[in-house]
Tab-separated table of C-alpha atoms in Angstrom:
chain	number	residue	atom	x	y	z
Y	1	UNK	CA	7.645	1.720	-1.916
Y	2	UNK	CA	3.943	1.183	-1.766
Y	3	UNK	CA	2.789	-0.302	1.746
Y	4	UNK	CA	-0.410	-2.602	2.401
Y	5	UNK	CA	-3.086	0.868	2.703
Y	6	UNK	CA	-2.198	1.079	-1.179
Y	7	UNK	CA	-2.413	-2.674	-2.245
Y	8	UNK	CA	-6.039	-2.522	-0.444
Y	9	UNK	CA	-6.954	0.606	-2.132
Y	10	UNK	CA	-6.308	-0.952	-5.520
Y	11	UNK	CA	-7.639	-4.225	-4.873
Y	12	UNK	CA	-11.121	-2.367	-3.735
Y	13	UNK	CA	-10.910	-0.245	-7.010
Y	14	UNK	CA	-10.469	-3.571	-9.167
Y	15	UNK	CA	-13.303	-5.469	-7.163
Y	16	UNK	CA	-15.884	-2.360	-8.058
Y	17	UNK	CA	-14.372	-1.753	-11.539
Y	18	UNK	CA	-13.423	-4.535	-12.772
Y	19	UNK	CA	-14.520	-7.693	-10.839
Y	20	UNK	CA	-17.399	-9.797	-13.147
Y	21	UNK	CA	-16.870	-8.606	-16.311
Y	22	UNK	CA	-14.495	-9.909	-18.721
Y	23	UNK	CA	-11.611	-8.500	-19.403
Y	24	UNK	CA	-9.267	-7.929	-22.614
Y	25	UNK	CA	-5.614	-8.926	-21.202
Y	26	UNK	CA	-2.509	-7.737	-23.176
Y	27	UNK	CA	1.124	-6.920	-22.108
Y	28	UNK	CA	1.577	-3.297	-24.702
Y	29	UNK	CA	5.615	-3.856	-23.634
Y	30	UNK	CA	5.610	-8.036	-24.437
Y	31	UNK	CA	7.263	-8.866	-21.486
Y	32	UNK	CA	3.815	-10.438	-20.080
Y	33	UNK	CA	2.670	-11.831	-23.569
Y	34	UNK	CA	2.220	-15.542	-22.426
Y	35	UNK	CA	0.328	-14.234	-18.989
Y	36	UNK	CA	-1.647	-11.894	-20.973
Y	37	UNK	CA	-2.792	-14.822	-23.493
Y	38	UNK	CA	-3.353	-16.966	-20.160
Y	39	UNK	CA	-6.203	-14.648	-18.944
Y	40	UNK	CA	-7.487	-12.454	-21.881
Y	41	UNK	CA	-11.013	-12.581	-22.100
Y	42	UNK	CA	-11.313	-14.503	-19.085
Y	43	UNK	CA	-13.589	-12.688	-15.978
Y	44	UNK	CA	-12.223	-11.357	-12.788
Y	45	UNK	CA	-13.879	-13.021	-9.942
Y	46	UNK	CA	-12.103	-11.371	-7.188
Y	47	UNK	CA	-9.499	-9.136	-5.838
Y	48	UNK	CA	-7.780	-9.245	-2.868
Y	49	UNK	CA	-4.809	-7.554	-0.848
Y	50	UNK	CA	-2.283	-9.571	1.465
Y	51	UNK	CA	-0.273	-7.298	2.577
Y	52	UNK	CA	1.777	-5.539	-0.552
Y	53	UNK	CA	0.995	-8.434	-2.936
Y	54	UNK	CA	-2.161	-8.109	-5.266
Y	55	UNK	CA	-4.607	-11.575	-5.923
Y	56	UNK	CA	-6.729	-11.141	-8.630
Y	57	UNK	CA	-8.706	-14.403	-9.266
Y	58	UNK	CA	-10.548	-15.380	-12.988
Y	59	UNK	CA	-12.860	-17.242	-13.638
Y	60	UNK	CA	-10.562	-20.270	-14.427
Y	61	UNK	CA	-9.093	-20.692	-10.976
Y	62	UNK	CA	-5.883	-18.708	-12.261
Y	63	UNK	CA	-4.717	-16.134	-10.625
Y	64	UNK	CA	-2.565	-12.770	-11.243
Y	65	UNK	CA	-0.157	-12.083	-8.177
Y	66	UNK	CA	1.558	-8.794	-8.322
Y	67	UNK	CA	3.956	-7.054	-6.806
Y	68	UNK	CA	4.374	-3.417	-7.163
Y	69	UNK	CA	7.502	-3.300	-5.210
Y	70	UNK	CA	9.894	0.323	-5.487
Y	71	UNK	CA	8.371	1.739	-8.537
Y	72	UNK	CA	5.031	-0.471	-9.586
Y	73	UNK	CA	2.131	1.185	-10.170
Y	74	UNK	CA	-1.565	1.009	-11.325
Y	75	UNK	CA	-2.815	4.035	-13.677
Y	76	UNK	CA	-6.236	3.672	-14.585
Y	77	UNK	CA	-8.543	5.098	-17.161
Y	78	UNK	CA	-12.319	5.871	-17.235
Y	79	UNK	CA	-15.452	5.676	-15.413
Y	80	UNK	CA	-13.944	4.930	-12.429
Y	81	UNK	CA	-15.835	4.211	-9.348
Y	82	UNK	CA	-14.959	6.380	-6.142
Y	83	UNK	CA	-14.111	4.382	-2.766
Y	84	UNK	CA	-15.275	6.668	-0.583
Y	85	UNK	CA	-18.309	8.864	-0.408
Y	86	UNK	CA	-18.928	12.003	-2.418
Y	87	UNK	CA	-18.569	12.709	-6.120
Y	88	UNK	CA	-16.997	10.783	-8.598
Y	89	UNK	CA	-13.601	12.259	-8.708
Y	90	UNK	CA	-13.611	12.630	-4.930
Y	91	UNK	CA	-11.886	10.126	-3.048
Y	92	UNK	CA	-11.690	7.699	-6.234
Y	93	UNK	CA	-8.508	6.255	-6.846
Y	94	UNK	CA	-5.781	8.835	-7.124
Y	95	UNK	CA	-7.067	11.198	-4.434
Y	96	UNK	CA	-7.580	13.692	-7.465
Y	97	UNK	CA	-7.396	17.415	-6.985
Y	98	UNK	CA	-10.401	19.487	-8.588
Y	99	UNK	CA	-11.407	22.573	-8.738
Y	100	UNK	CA	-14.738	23.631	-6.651
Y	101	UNK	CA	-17.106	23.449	-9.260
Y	102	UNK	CA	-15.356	21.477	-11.865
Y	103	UNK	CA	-17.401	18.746	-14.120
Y	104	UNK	CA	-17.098	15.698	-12.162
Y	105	UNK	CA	-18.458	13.386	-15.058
Y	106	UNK	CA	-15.639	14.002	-17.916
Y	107	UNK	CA	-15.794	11.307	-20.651
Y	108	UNK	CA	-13.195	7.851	-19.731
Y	109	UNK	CA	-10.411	9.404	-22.190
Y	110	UNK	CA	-10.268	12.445	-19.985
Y	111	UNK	CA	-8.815	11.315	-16.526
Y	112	UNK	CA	-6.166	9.114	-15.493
Y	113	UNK	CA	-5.919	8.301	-12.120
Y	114	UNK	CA	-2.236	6.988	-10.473
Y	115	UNK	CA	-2.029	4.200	-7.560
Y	116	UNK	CA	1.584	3.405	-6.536
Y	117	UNK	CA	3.598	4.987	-3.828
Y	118	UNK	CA	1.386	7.979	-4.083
Y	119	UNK	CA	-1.792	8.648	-5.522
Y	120	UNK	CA	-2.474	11.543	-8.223
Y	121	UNK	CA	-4.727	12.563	-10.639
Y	122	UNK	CA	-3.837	14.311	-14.440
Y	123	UNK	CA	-6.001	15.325	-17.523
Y	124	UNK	CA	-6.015	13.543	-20.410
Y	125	UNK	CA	-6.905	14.977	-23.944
Y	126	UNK	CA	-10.454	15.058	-23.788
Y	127	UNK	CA	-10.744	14.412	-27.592
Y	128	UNK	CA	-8.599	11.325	-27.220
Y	129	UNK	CA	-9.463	7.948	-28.670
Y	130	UNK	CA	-10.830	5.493	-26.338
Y	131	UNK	CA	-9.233	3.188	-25.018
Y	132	UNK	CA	-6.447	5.392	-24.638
Y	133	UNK	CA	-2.607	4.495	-25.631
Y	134	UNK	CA	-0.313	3.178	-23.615
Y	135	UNK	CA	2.417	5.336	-21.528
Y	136	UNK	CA	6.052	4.053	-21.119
Y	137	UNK	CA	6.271	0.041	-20.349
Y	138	UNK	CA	3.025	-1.121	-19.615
Y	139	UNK	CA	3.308	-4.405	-18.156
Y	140	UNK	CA	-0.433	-6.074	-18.426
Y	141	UNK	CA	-3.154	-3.646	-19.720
Y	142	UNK	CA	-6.726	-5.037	-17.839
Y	143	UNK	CA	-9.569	-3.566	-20.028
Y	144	UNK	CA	-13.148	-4.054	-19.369
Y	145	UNK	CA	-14.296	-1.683	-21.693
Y	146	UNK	CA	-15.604	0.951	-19.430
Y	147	UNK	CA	-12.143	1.013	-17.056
Y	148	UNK	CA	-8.688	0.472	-18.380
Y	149	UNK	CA	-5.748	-0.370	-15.753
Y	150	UNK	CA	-2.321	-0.073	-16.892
Y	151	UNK	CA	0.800	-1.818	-14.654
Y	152	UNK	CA	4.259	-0.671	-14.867
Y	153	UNK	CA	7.420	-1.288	-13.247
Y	154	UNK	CA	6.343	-4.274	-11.048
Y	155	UNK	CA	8.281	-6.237	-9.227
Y	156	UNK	CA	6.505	-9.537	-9.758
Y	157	UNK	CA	3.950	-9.571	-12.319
Y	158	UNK	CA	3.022	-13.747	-12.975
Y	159	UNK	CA	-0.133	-15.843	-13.557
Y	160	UNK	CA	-0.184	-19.065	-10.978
Y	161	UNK	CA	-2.650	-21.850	-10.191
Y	162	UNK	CA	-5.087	-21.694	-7.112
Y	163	UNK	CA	-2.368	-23.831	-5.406
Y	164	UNK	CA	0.102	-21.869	-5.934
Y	165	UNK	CA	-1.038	-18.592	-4.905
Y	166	UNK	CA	-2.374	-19.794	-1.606
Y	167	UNK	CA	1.645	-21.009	-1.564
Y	168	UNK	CA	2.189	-17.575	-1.479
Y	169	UNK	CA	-0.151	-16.052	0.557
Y	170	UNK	CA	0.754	-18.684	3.633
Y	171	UNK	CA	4.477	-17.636	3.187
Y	172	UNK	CA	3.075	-14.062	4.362
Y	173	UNK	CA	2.539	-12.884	8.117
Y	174	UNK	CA	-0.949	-11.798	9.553
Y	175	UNK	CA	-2.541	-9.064	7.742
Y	176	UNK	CA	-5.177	-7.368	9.936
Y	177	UNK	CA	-7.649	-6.275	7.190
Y	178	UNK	CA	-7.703	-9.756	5.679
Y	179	UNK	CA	-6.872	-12.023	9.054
Y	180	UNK	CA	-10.550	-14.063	10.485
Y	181	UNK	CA	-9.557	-13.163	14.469
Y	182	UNK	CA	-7.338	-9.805	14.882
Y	183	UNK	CA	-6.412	-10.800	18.099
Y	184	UNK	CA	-5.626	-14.460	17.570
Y	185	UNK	CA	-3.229	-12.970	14.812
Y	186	UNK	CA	-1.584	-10.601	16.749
Y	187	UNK	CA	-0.529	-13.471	19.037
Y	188	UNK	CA	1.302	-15.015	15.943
Y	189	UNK	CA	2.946	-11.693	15.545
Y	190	UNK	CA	4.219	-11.700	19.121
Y	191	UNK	CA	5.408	-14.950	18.862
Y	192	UNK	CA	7.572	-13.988	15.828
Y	193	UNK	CA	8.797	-10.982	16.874
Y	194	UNK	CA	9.953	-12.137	20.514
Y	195	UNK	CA	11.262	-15.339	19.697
Y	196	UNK	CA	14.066	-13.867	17.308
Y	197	UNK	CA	17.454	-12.286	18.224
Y	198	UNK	CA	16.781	-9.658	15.155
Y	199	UNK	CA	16.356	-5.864	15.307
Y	200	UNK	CA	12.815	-5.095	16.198
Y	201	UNK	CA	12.857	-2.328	13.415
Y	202	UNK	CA	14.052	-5.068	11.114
Y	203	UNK	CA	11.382	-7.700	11.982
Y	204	UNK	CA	8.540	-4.975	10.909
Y	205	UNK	CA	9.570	-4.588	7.731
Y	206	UNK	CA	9.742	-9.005	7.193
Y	207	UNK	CA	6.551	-9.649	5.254
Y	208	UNK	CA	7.255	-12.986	6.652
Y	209	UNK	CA	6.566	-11.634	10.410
Y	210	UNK	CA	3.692	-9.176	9.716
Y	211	UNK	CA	2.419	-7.751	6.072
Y	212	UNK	CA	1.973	-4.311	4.989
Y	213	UNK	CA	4.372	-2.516	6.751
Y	214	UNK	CA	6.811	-0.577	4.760
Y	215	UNK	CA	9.389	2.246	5.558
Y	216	UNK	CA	6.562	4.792	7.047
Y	217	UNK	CA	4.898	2.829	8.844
Y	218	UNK	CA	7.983	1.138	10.409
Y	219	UNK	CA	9.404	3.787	11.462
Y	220	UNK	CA	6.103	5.988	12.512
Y	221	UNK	CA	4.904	2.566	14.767
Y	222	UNK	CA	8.158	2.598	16.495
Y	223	UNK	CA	7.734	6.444	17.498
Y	224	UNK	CA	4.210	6.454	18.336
Y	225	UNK	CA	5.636	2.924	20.873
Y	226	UNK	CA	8.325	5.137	21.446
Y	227	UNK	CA	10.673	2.395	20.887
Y	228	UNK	CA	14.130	2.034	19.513
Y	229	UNK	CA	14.430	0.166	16.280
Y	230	UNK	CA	17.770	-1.413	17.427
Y	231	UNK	CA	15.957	-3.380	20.131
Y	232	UNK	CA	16.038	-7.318	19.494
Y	233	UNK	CA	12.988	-8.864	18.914
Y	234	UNK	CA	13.141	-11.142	22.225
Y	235	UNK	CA	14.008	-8.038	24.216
Y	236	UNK	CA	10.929	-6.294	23.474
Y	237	UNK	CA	8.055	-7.218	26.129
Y	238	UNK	CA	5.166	-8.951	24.415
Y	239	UNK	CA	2.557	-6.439	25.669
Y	240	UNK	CA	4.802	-3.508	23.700
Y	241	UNK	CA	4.332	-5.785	20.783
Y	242	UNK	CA	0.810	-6.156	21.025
Y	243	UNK	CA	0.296	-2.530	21.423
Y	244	UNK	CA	2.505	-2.062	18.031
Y	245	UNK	CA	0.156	-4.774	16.588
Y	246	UNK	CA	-3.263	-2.644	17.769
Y	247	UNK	CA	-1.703	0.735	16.395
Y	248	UNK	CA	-0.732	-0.960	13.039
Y	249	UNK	CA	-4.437	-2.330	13.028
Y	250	UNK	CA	-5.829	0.944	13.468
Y	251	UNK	CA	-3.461	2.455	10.864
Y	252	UNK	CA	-4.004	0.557	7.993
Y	253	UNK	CA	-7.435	0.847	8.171
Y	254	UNK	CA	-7.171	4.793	8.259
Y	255	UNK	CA	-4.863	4.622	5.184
Y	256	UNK	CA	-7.061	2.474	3.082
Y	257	UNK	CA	-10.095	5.003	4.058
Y	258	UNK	CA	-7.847	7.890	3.583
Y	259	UNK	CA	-5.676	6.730	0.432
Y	260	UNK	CA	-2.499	8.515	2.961
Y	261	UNK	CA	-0.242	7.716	5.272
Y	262	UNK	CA	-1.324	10.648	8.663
Y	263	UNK	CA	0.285	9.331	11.908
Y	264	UNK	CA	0.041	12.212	13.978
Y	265	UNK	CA	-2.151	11.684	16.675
Y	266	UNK	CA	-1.572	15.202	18.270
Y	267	UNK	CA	-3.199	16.712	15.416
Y	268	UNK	CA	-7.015	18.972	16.147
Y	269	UNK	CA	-8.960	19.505	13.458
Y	270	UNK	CA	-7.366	22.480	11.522
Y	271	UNK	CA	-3.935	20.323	11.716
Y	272	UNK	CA	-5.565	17.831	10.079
Y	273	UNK	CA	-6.465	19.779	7.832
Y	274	UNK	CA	-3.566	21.328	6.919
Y	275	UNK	CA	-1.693	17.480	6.948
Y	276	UNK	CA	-3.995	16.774	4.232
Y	277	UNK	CA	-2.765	19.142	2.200
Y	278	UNK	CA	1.046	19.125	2.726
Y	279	UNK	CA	2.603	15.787	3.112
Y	280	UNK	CA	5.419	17.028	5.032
Y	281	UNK	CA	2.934	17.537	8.352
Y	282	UNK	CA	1.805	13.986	8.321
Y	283	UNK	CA	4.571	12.194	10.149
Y	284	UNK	CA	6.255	11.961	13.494
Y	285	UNK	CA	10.027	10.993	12.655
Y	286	UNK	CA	9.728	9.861	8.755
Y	287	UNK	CA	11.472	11.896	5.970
Y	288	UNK	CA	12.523	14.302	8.910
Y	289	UNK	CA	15.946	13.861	9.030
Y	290	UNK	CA	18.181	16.208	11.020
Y	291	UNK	CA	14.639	18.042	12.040
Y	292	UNK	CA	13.666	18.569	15.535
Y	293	UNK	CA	11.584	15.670	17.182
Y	294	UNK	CA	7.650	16.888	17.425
Y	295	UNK	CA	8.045	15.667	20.790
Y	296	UNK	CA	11.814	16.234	22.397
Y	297	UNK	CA	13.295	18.934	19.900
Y	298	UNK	CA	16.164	16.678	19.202
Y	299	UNK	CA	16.938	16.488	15.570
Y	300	UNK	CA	15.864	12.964	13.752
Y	301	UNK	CA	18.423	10.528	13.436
Y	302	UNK	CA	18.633	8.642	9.805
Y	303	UNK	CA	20.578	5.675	9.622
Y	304	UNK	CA	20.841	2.589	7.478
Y	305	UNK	CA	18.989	-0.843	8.775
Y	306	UNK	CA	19.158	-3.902	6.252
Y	307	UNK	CA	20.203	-1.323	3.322
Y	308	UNK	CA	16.905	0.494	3.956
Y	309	UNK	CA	16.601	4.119	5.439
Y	310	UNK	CA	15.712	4.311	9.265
Y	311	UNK	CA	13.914	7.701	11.308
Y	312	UNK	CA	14.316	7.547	14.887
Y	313	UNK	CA	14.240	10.326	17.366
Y	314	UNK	CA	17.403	9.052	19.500
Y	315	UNK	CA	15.751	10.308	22.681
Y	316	UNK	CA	12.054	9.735	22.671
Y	317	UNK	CA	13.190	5.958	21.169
Y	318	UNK	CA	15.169	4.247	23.667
């Protein structure tokens, strides 16, 4: 699933490629028809993350709330803009590979660029029309000409009022890229984790408690704490909590620079390196299942917490 670094990523992308300019709306599969007529030609006035949930804001108050949930994702088309610095296709949305030397400026019909639980970049047929077809179920198709962004496989994909959206948004925890005093919120966080007889690993993952974490960052934040995910909430000191608060401060903000998920603190400059490049190096206990602990040696437990899958090390965690 797609945690809050990605929602932030995409919601920058939108705000430098498609934010004040209007935009054509359609829904190329029909299930978003009504939305779509709700918003086409309309401008985009904003775009903004809260923890895995998408705001983008027209010009007519409305406002499309998405979801990418397990499978959602954003493909988009074009001249798009890159988030970081360097050349275009550097560090743009997609984290594309190219070749040293390779044409950075290719026409808008000949790169597509993939945001959803991972980020990718493929060719498209340079001779291609413009803008280019849809692929499988496109859900709402945002074009402003220049940029195309294509949503599929959402979870939630729905137009709402002003009113309603900020419904929304105050039904979700502190985010710390989006919160006014980091601090301040973290106290909020404390107060719902401790005050609740719930699994400490559990509480993470409740949007309701804090937003953007996901399954990686779950269970990397409990590692780097070294604590065990089984722990009830009101059994785990408030200063612990704090510190998990701080860590998942610092960590979103490197995955929103970095358009990845790297936890591993132990890691010099080479190993860094070499993280970049191969996914598997990144994390401490995630995906590692019966692998020794980077820490202990003991292999990585995987277990099932509220139907989701759960990496501990069962020695360094307790």
């Amino acid at each position: 699933m797609p945690e809050g670094h990605t929602v932030h990523r995409i919601a920058r992308q939108m705000t430098l490629d498609l934010v004040g300019r209007p935009l054509a709306v359609s829904s190329p599969q029909g299930r978003f028809a009504a939305g779509a007529a709700r918003l086409d030609g309309r401008t985009m006035t904003s775009a903004t993350a809260v923890g895995k949930q998408l705001f983008a804001t027209f010009d007519t108050g409305e406002v499309l709330r998405v979801h990418l949930g397990l499978y959602g994702a954003w493909d988009l088309y074009g001249d798009v803009s890159p988030l970081g610095d360097g050349a275009r296709a550097r560090s743009s949305l997609g984290a594309p590979r190219v070749r040293p030397g390779a044409v950075m400026d290719a026409q808008p019909s000949t790169r597509r660029l993939r945001m959803g639980e991972g980020e990718s970049e493929v060719a498209v047929d340079a001779g291609a029309t413009w803008p280019p077809p849809p692929i499988g179920q496109v859900r709402v198709r945002l074009d402003s000409g220049s940029v195309v962004a294509d949503l599929r496989g959402p979870t939630a994909c729905e137009v709402l009022t002003a009113d309603e959206a900020a419904l929304v948004r105050d039904r979700l925890g502190p985010d710390p890229l989006v919160v006014e005093d980091v601090d301040t919120a973290g106290e909020v966080v404390v107060d719902r984790v401790t005050r609740r007889n719930v699994a400490v690993g559990q509480l993470l993952m409740d949007q309701a408690v804090v937003a953007g974490i996901g399954n990686i960052y779950r269970a990397e934040l409990l590692f780097r704490a070294r604590l065990d995910p089984w722990t009830p909430g009101r059994r785990v000191p408030a200063d612990v909590v704090r510190a998990v608060w701080r860590d998942w401060t610092g960590l979103l903000a490197d995955g929103v620079r970095d358009g990845m998920i790297l936890t591993r603190e132990d890691l010099d400059a080479a190993g860094r390196a070499a993280a970049v490049a191969d996914p598997t190096l990144r994390h401490w206990v995630y995906g590692r299942a019966g692998q020794p602990c980077r820490v202990c040696g003991t292999p990585v437990r995987v277990e099932e917490m509220a139907t989701r899958k759960l990496y501990r090390c069962p020695v360094c965690q307790v």
